[in-house]
Amino acid sequence: MKYVDYERPTSLKSALDILSEKGDVTKIMAGGTDILVKLRVRSEQPDLLMDSKEIPELNELSFNHDTGLTIGAAVPLYKLYADADVKKYYPALVDSTTIIGGIPIQGRATVGGNLCNSAPSADSIPTLIVLGATASIQSSGKLREVPVSEFCTGPGSNVLKSNEMLVTINVPAPADNSAAHYMRFIPRNEMDIAVVGVGSYVKLNASGDKFESVNVSLASVAPTPLNVTEISKFLSGKDVNDENIEKAGQLAKEASKPISDMRGTAEYRQHLCSVLTKRSINKSIERIKGA
Amino acid sequence: MSKKVHVQTIINGEDVEFLCEPRQSLLECLRDVIGMTGTKEGCNDGNCGACTVILEGRTVTSCLVLGVEVDGKELTTIEGIADGEKLHPIQTAFLENAALQCGICTPGFIIATKSLLDHNPDPSEYEIRWWLANNLCRCTGYDKIVRAVQESAKKIKAQAGG
Ligand SMILES: Cc1cc2nc3c(=O)[nH]c(=O)nc-3n(C[C@H](O)[C@H](O)[C@H](O)COP(=O)(O)OP(=O)(O)OC[C@H]3O[C@@H](n4cnc5c(N)ncnc54)[C@H](O)[C@@H]3O)c2cc1C
Ligand code: FES
Ligand code: FES
């Protein structure tokens, strides 16, 4: 690792001042579980590492029945998945964050870092996309909101400019008769990168026999987490039955653009897209009916 | 231009001060700067758990923490587990159950076990395997480690009970 300076600002203002002055040679560090590895292999070589963990706004974790969930960009996973409101209203976030690394990784890693690292395999991003989450991004004097579905622009790249930082991720309040779910396939039982990951969100009508809206997002099958809008279009207004869910699996398979690598061939990944999409939609439906 | 930073921390209940470069990991600081070599290095990228320590009550892999980050914080390392010459029940259980061979993974496993049992004194086998999934062992095949953790829980309970 080359020599790097370290700063730990304790206010958002001083963090944004640092970024407007030298954002182009600065890397932000939350839990450090991606960035420190990259510094070590020199795939990133900033002059300054700015630790974001002492900035109050980035440590917010709050829920409100009208406005939903606010996740500060520096909130560690273990705090998020242990939160009573997150467990009750956002079980899909628990699905996706309890499988990121192991216990020591979860003691440090953040959803903000997972999003800003923008890996196609990131386990929290499909869930954020299907839940309709937005990212609050700030630079000195400017705040903008970007839907998480538009945040990633390629493997490891995203819409953030060098003077900007992610402050919070905002997840809408849960609607009646709705639920979400995330699952991935890995060859091991834990501690691996998704071969395919699938997040689903389902909202049913009051009697529970028709889909009102469905979102499906896939990890590890395209350069960015993929939002399968074809499924949303197809299932909306349709009856809840095996045939329609089967078709949704087929649409996920057709939308995916996977590559072959050591974790699986493209063909295998496409097959998994279909299987996991069906399973995840069914799990979301089970969650609605179980509530 | 390697500017050093002064860090003040509490390790195993004792005040410790050291100087390090910001790029140095906590693992490097423990081993090379402070000279506490009980914490081991395996992969240096967060996967093997040999470098596991407890930072402010949470287990972390010290290769993925910077030394500068622990300023003002509290740490427990493998050196803080035994009570002087008297082994901790977890250490005794690992020895009695032959839960180590080469031993490079052992400090990490013992620290991870300590933090597991602090959070959950009566874990199921599933919970044990899940909690220890971030610790790799190339020698034992894990079964003996799981048994040692179960035995540790019993010993600690017995000790607390009488
Ligand atoms: C052993 C191991 C296992 C892992 N397993 C998984 C897994 O199963 N699934 C998975 O998805 N990931 C996994 N990861 C990757 C990593 O842990 C996650 O991506 C994690 O969520 C990153 O969070 P962090 O806080 O540590 O990010 P950091 O490393 O601190 O930051 C990641 C990136 O985001 C940027 N960033 C951080 N905060 C901000 C901000 N506020 N504004 C702008 N940019 C910011 C950083 O500059 C950096 O580029 C694993 C990593 C390790 C080491
Ligand atoms: S050396 Fe830190 S996890 Fe392997
Ligand atoms: S005893 Fe050798 S690696 Fe575990």
XYZ file of C-alpha atoms and ligand atoms in Angstrom:
514
model
C 0.000 0.000 0.000
C 1.413 3.400 -0.886
C 1.596 6.210 1.662
C -1.808 7.715 2.326
C -3.039 10.444 4.661
C -5.974 9.826 6.943
C -8.681 12.182 8.138
C -11.712 11.534 10.289
C -14.036 14.545 10.000
C -16.675 14.820 12.714
C -19.136 16.961 10.776
C -20.709 16.640 7.352
C -19.604 20.165 6.521
C -15.934 19.479 7.101
C -16.205 16.233 5.120
C -17.752 18.085 2.175
C -15.082 20.821 2.454
C -12.383 18.173 2.165
C -14.109 16.701 -0.885
C -14.531 20.051 -2.654
C -10.857 20.820 -2.088
C -9.308 17.454 -2.934
C -12.075 15.025 -3.845
C -10.179 13.855 -6.916
C -7.356 12.407 -4.778
C -9.556 11.276 -1.867
C -11.284 7.984 -1.174
C -14.018 7.723 1.410
C -13.844 4.841 3.863
C -16.832 3.518 5.792
C -16.199 -0.060 7.031
C -13.139 -0.349 4.813
C -13.873 -3.960 3.807
C -13.656 -3.119 0.108
C -11.460 -0.036 0.040
C -8.642 -1.348 2.248
C -8.349 -4.451 0.075
C -8.196 -2.233 -3.031
C -5.537 0.010 -1.480
C -3.482 -3.035 -0.607
C -3.520 -4.425 -4.141
C -3.073 -0.854 -5.454
C -6.153 -0.894 -7.632
C -6.940 2.388 -5.830
C -4.146 4.802 -4.852
C -5.655 7.910 -3.243
C -3.535 10.507 -1.401
C -6.149 10.797 1.325
C -8.433 8.320 3.002
C -11.394 10.042 4.613
C -13.033 7.989 7.355
C -16.774 8.690 7.368
C -17.688 6.847 10.558
C -17.732 9.881 12.900
C -20.085 11.998 10.799
C -23.426 12.167 12.669
C -25.652 12.304 9.546
C -24.046 9.120 8.221
C -24.880 7.251 11.431
C -28.612 7.868 11.321
C -30.829 4.783 11.389
C -34.478 5.682 11.789
C -37.919 4.488 10.774
C -41.153 6.378 10.375
C -44.481 4.927 9.158
C -44.961 7.777 6.691
C -41.489 8.447 5.375
C -39.953 4.981 5.714
C -36.436 3.958 6.636
C -33.335 6.158 6.619
C -30.020 4.296 6.574
C -26.962 6.482 7.152
C -24.123 5.593 4.789
C -21.831 4.584 7.689
C -24.272 2.368 9.645
C -22.633 -1.048 10.041
C -24.564 -4.110 8.897
C -24.795 -5.658 12.369
C -26.681 -2.602 13.627
C -28.987 -2.558 10.638
C -30.057 -6.198 10.790
C -30.520 -6.129 14.565
C -32.841 -3.113 14.402
C -36.397 -3.990 15.460
C -38.079 -1.915 12.709
C -35.799 -3.289 10.018
C -36.583 -6.848 11.145
C -40.302 -6.176 11.211
C -40.815 -4.059 8.099
C -37.835 -4.830 5.868
C -36.963 -8.531 6.218
C -35.444 -8.465 2.711
C -32.745 -6.138 4.054
C -32.043 -8.715 6.757
C -31.865 -11.454 4.061
C -29.275 -9.498 2.124
C -27.117 -8.065 4.908
C -26.751 -11.180 7.081
C -25.052 -12.959 4.174
C -22.453 -10.274 3.387
C -19.152 -11.774 4.563
C -19.118 -13.288 8.052
C -19.620 -11.838 11.532
C -16.354 -9.799 11.580
C -17.113 -8.308 8.152
C -20.642 -7.421 9.288
C -19.155 -5.673 12.314
C -17.572 -3.159 9.935
C -19.192 -3.241 6.480
C -22.042 -0.904 5.556
C -24.873 -0.867 3.026
C -23.557 2.544 1.915
C -20.173 0.991 1.113
C -21.822 -1.949 -0.628
C -23.764 0.488 -2.833
C -20.843 2.867 -3.525
C -18.489 -0.029 -4.282
C -21.038 -0.818 -7.028
C -20.019 -4.426 -7.647
C -22.410 -6.318 -9.946
C -22.497 -9.013 -7.230
C -23.302 -6.663 -4.318
C -25.917 -8.390 -2.170
C -27.751 -5.343 -0.841
C -28.305 -3.484 -4.105
C -31.052 -5.666 -5.691
C -33.043 -5.405 -2.459
C -32.668 -1.613 -2.362
C -33.758 -1.430 -6.009
C -36.891 -3.553 -5.607
C -37.888 -1.617 -2.483
C -37.682 1.625 -4.491
C -34.870 3.117 -2.374
C -33.197 6.409 -3.216
C -29.701 7.670 -2.443
C -29.241 11.127 -0.874
C -26.028 12.501 -2.294
C -24.427 15.691 -1.076
C -21.657 18.057 -2.119
C -20.925 21.512 -0.666
C -24.155 23.416 -1.068
C -25.954 20.806 -3.159
C -28.180 17.850 -2.348
C -29.548 15.441 -4.935
C -31.633 12.289 -4.760
C -30.900 9.438 -7.150
C -32.994 6.254 -7.350
C -30.778 3.296 -6.432
C -31.900 1.679 -9.703
C -29.982 4.442 -11.541
C -26.991 4.663 -9.180
C -24.600 2.089 -10.661
C -23.190 2.748 -14.121
C -20.796 -0.184 -14.572
C -18.733 -2.665 -12.565
C -17.285 -0.517 -9.743
C -18.579 2.761 -11.150
C -21.541 4.948 -10.252
C -23.045 8.420 -10.562
C -21.007 9.974 -7.707
C -18.741 12.878 -8.640
C -15.439 13.366 -6.825
C -16.829 16.218 -4.693
C -19.913 14.240 -3.661
C -20.685 11.723 -0.966
C -23.537 9.422 -0.164
C -25.204 10.594 3.039
C -28.232 8.341 3.469
C -30.210 5.657 1.700
C -33.951 6.144 1.984
C -36.367 3.251 1.699
C -40.089 4.003 1.279
C -42.531 2.931 4.005
C -43.933 -0.559 3.392
C -47.320 -0.622 1.635
C -50.191 -2.898 2.745
C -50.192 -6.397 1.211
C -46.580 -6.091 0.154
C -43.316 -7.842 1.007
C -39.828 -8.324 -0.370
C -37.204 -11.048 -0.262
C -33.583 -11.617 -1.333
C -31.701 -14.826 -2.006
C -28.509 -15.798 -3.787
C -26.860 -18.955 -4.978
C -23.303 -19.676 -3.840
C -21.405 -22.985 -4.001
C -20.573 -22.801 -0.281
C -22.934 -22.268 2.650
C -21.542 -18.836 3.480
C -18.640 -16.474 2.757
C -18.794 -16.384 -1.025
C -19.745 -14.050 -3.857
C -23.179 -14.483 -5.454
C -23.214 -16.607 -8.624
C -26.669 -15.117 -9.037
C -28.651 -13.033 -6.539
C -32.346 -12.179 -6.799
C -34.339 -9.558 -4.948
C -38.103 -9.457 -5.350
C -40.852 -7.149 -4.166
C -44.495 -8.116 -4.482
C -47.634 -6.114 -3.787
C -50.931 -8.009 -4.025
C -54.511 -6.748 -4.141
C -56.557 -6.821 -0.925
C -57.920 -10.318 -1.570
C -54.428 -11.604 -2.320
C -55.212 -13.267 -5.664
C -53.809 -10.663 -8.073
C -50.425 -8.964 -8.418
C -50.666 -5.192 -8.137
C -46.988 -4.576 -8.649
C -43.833 -6.682 -8.722
C -40.185 -5.666 -8.936
C -37.321 -8.078 -9.529
C -33.645 -7.168 -9.532
C -30.716 -9.479 -10.224
C -27.106 -9.539 -9.007
C -24.095 -10.966 -10.853
C -25.699 -11.319 -14.271
C -24.871 -7.967 -15.893
C -22.287 -5.137 -15.528
C -24.609 -3.499 -12.984
C -27.362 -4.839 -10.728
C -30.202 -5.451 -13.162
C -33.742 -4.153 -12.702
C -36.030 -6.499 -14.675
C -38.763 -4.054 -15.693
C -40.217 -6.676 -18.082
C -41.427 -8.641 -15.043
C -43.044 -5.558 -13.502
C -44.910 -4.907 -16.758
C -45.947 -8.503 -17.254
C -47.166 -9.386 -13.746
C -49.001 -6.189 -12.917
C -52.743 -6.986 -12.726
C -52.207 -10.707 -13.381
C -53.538 -13.602 -11.303
C -51.240 -15.105 -8.680
C -50.622 -18.568 -10.111
C -47.733 -20.875 -11.011
C -48.017 -20.217 -14.710
C -47.528 -16.464 -14.345
C -44.682 -16.908 -11.876
C -43.074 -19.404 -14.272
C -43.258 -16.770 -17.010
C -41.628 -14.210 -14.680
C -38.722 -16.650 -14.228
C -38.434 -16.913 -17.996
C -38.388 -13.104 -18.331
C -35.582 -12.862 -15.747
C -33.588 -15.396 -17.737
C -34.114 -13.476 -20.973
C -33.191 -10.125 -19.401
C -29.940 -11.400 -17.874
C -26.628 -10.879 -19.685
C -24.243 -12.982 -17.638
C -20.632 -13.841 -18.360
C -18.912 -17.160 -17.739
C -16.279 -17.203 -15.014
C -14.910 -19.510 -12.344
C -18.175 -19.298 -10.387
C -20.387 -20.487 -13.227
C -21.031 -20.476 -16.955
C -23.362 -17.947 -18.548
C -25.849 -20.721 -19.325
C -25.865 -21.931 -15.724
C -26.382 -18.391 -14.477
C -29.336 -17.890 -16.800
C -30.893 -21.077 -15.518
C -30.371 -19.847 -11.941
C -32.048 -16.515 -12.779
C -35.215 -18.320 -13.681
C -35.177 -20.702 -10.687
C -34.295 -18.069 -8.082
C -36.729 -15.487 -9.446
C -39.613 -17.941 -9.057
C -38.479 -18.909 -5.571
C -37.995 -15.352 -4.436
C -41.400 -14.196 -5.748
C -43.014 -17.134 -3.941
C -41.132 -16.220 -0.748
C -42.367 -12.635 -0.979
C -45.928 -13.921 -1.422
C -45.475 -16.211 1.609
C -44.337 -13.214 3.622
C -47.436 -11.241 2.659
C -49.727 -14.139 3.559
C -47.870 -14.906 6.756
C -48.269 -11.345 8.020
C 7.285 11.789 3.709
C 5.981 9.012 5.898
C 4.280 11.081 8.558
C 3.456 9.064 11.652
C 0.335 9.383 13.735
C 0.126 9.032 17.494
C -2.494 6.499 18.601
C -3.736 5.970 22.143
C -5.747 2.869 22.833
C -6.646 0.316 25.487
C -5.522 -3.240 24.747
C -6.637 -5.999 27.116
C -7.397 -3.387 29.772
C -4.043 -1.597 29.564
C -3.259 1.812 28.087
C -1.098 1.472 25.006
C 0.364 4.250 22.874
C 2.040 3.802 19.540
C 3.118 5.648 16.391
C 2.098 4.371 12.987
C 1.596 5.391 9.410
C -2.078 5.768 8.428
C -1.714 3.016 5.843
C -0.676 0.440 8.441
C -3.328 -2.078 9.383
C -4.206 -2.736 12.992
C -2.762 -6.217 12.456
C 0.580 -4.742 11.373
C 0.528 -2.325 14.307
C -0.167 -5.100 16.808
C 2.525 -7.421 15.469
C 5.255 -5.159 14.107
C 4.859 -1.882 15.991
C 3.684 -2.998 19.439
C 5.246 -6.474 19.282
C 2.101 -8.421 20.228
C 2.464 -11.368 17.875
C -0.332 -13.569 19.215
C -2.662 -12.232 16.525
C -1.785 -14.009 13.264
C -1.701 -13.020 9.624
C -3.107 -15.393 7.016
C -4.687 -13.836 3.944
C -4.448 -10.108 4.752
C -7.758 -9.512 2.977
C -10.519 -10.378 5.410
C -11.184 -13.968 4.432
C -9.324 -16.237 6.857
C -9.980 -14.780 10.318
C -6.469 -15.529 11.677
C -6.197 -11.845 12.628
C -9.524 -11.623 14.492
C -9.618 -9.278 17.496
C -12.443 -7.703 19.479
C -12.817 -3.965 18.859
C -15.350 -2.123 21.042
C -17.195 -5.381 21.697
C -17.364 -6.552 18.045
C -15.141 -9.116 16.375
C -13.281 -7.631 13.432
C -10.536 -8.872 11.154
C -7.639 -6.613 12.170
C -6.133 -6.735 8.668
C -9.167 -4.713 7.515
C -8.893 -2.073 10.244
C -6.329 0.721 10.209
C -4.158 1.286 13.262
C -5.175 4.964 13.297
C -8.817 3.966 13.610
C -8.408 2.507 17.112
C -7.403 5.818 18.677
C -9.581 6.173 21.783
C -11.031 2.689 21.350
C -10.813 -0.549 23.325
C -9.399 -3.834 22.040
C -9.177 -7.430 23.203
C -6.549 -9.665 21.622
C -5.574 -13.294 22.233
C -2.991 -12.091 24.788
C -5.880 -10.870 26.962
C -7.779 -14.149 27.101
C -5.851 -16.121 29.747
C -5.780 -14.933 33.349
C -2.013 -14.749 33.891
C -0.799 -18.362 33.820
C -4.331 -19.684 34.131
C -5.876 -20.620 30.792
C -9.335 -19.434 29.869
C -11.952 -22.247 29.714
C -12.090 -21.787 25.909
C -8.338 -22.394 25.683
C -8.605 -25.481 27.884
C -11.494 -26.797 25.780
C -9.499 -26.319 22.555
C -6.566 -28.255 24.055
C -8.722 -31.050 25.502
C -10.630 -31.508 22.244
C -7.521 -31.396 20.013
C -9.111 -28.489 18.163
C -5.760 -27.373 16.767
C -2.881 -28.833 14.845
C -0.496 -26.237 13.370
C -2.204 -23.550 15.481
C -2.036 -20.581 13.122
C -5.830 -20.260 13.051
C -6.257 -20.845 16.788
C -5.944 -17.293 18.202
C -8.602 -16.151 15.715
C -10.901 -19.048 16.573
C -10.513 -18.444 20.298
C -11.285 -14.744 19.965
C -14.279 -15.480 17.724
C -15.506 -18.098 20.217
C -15.104 -15.654 23.094
C -17.227 -13.069 21.321
C -19.810 -15.691 20.288
C -20.224 -16.902 23.874
C -20.328 -13.332 25.187
C -23.268 -12.683 22.837
C -24.899 -16.095 23.101
C -23.814 -18.361 25.987
C -25.753 -21.358 24.653
C -25.348 -21.501 20.854
C -26.648 -24.333 18.676
C -24.226 -26.138 16.354
C -25.701 -24.150 13.473
C -25.099 -20.870 15.290
C -21.531 -21.909 16.079
C -20.775 -22.778 12.448
C -22.412 -19.573 11.218
C -20.516 -17.375 13.692
C -17.184 -19.039 12.894
C -17.684 -19.042 9.109
C -15.197 -16.180 8.770
C -12.440 -18.331 10.341
C -10.625 -20.840 8.180
C -8.672 -23.874 9.397
C -6.664 -25.961 6.967
C -5.787 -28.694 9.471
C -8.593 -29.862 11.731
C -11.616 -30.216 9.478
C -13.675 -28.029 11.872
C -15.568 -30.783 13.744
C -13.144 -30.735 16.642
C -13.344 -26.963 16.752
C -17.132 -27.059 16.922
C -16.924 -29.626 19.723
C -14.413 -27.448 21.577
C -16.773 -24.486 21.331
C -19.663 -26.575 22.686
C -17.403 -27.749 25.504
C -16.319 -24.141 26.175
C -19.939 -23.086 26.592
C -20.457 -25.886 29.137
C -17.295 -25.016 31.063
C -18.187 -21.337 31.235
C -21.714 -22.149 32.404
C -20.405 -24.562 35.053
C -17.948 -21.933 36.245
C -20.657 -19.276 36.495
C -23.011 -21.713 38.241
C -20.578 -22.762 40.937
C -14.170 -11.490 3.388
C -15.139 -10.616 2.637
C -16.380 -11.119 2.282
C -17.302 -10.322 1.592
N -18.511 -10.866 1.253
C -19.417 -10.107 0.578
C -20.693 -10.660 0.223
O -21.015 -11.810 0.541
N -21.556 -9.858 -0.474
C -21.247 -8.576 -0.820
O -22.072 -7.906 -1.432
N -20.044 -8.040 -0.490
C -19.125 -8.770 0.185
N -17.894 -8.229 0.517
C -17.567 -6.864 0.080
C -17.788 -5.771 1.148
O -17.700 -6.278 2.462
C -19.142 -5.084 0.986
O -19.247 -4.523 -0.297
C -19.393 -4.006 2.050
O -20.766 -3.722 2.141
C -18.615 -2.724 1.809
O -18.927 -1.808 2.852
P -17.775 -0.975 3.594
O -18.470 -0.058 4.520
O -16.763 -1.865 4.176
O -17.181 -0.177 2.350
P -15.790 0.600 2.170
O -14.724 -0.345 1.823
O -15.560 1.529 3.301
O -16.175 1.462 0.891
C -16.536 0.834 -0.336
C -16.557 1.870 -1.465
O -17.556 2.828 -1.249
C -17.014 4.136 -1.167
N -17.766 4.823 -0.128
C -17.964 4.413 1.158
N -18.765 5.268 1.806
C -19.077 6.258 0.922
C -19.879 7.446 0.994
N -20.529 7.791 2.117
N -19.980 8.221 -0.112
C -19.321 7.873 -1.249
N -18.561 6.775 -1.380
C -18.431 5.977 -0.301
C -15.554 3.935 -0.839
O -14.757 5.015 -1.271
C -15.250 2.661 -1.587
O -15.015 2.919 -2.932
C -16.955 -9.002 1.227
C -15.702 -8.479 1.608
C -14.801 -9.263 2.299
C -13.472 -8.696 2.682
S -5.296 -12.067 7.850
Fe -7.030 -10.915 8.322
S -8.635 -12.199 7.699
Fe -6.896 -13.275 7.008
S -4.803 -25.784 13.084
Fe -3.719 -25.426 11.275
S -4.983 -24.028 10.239
Fe -6.164 -24.572 11.932
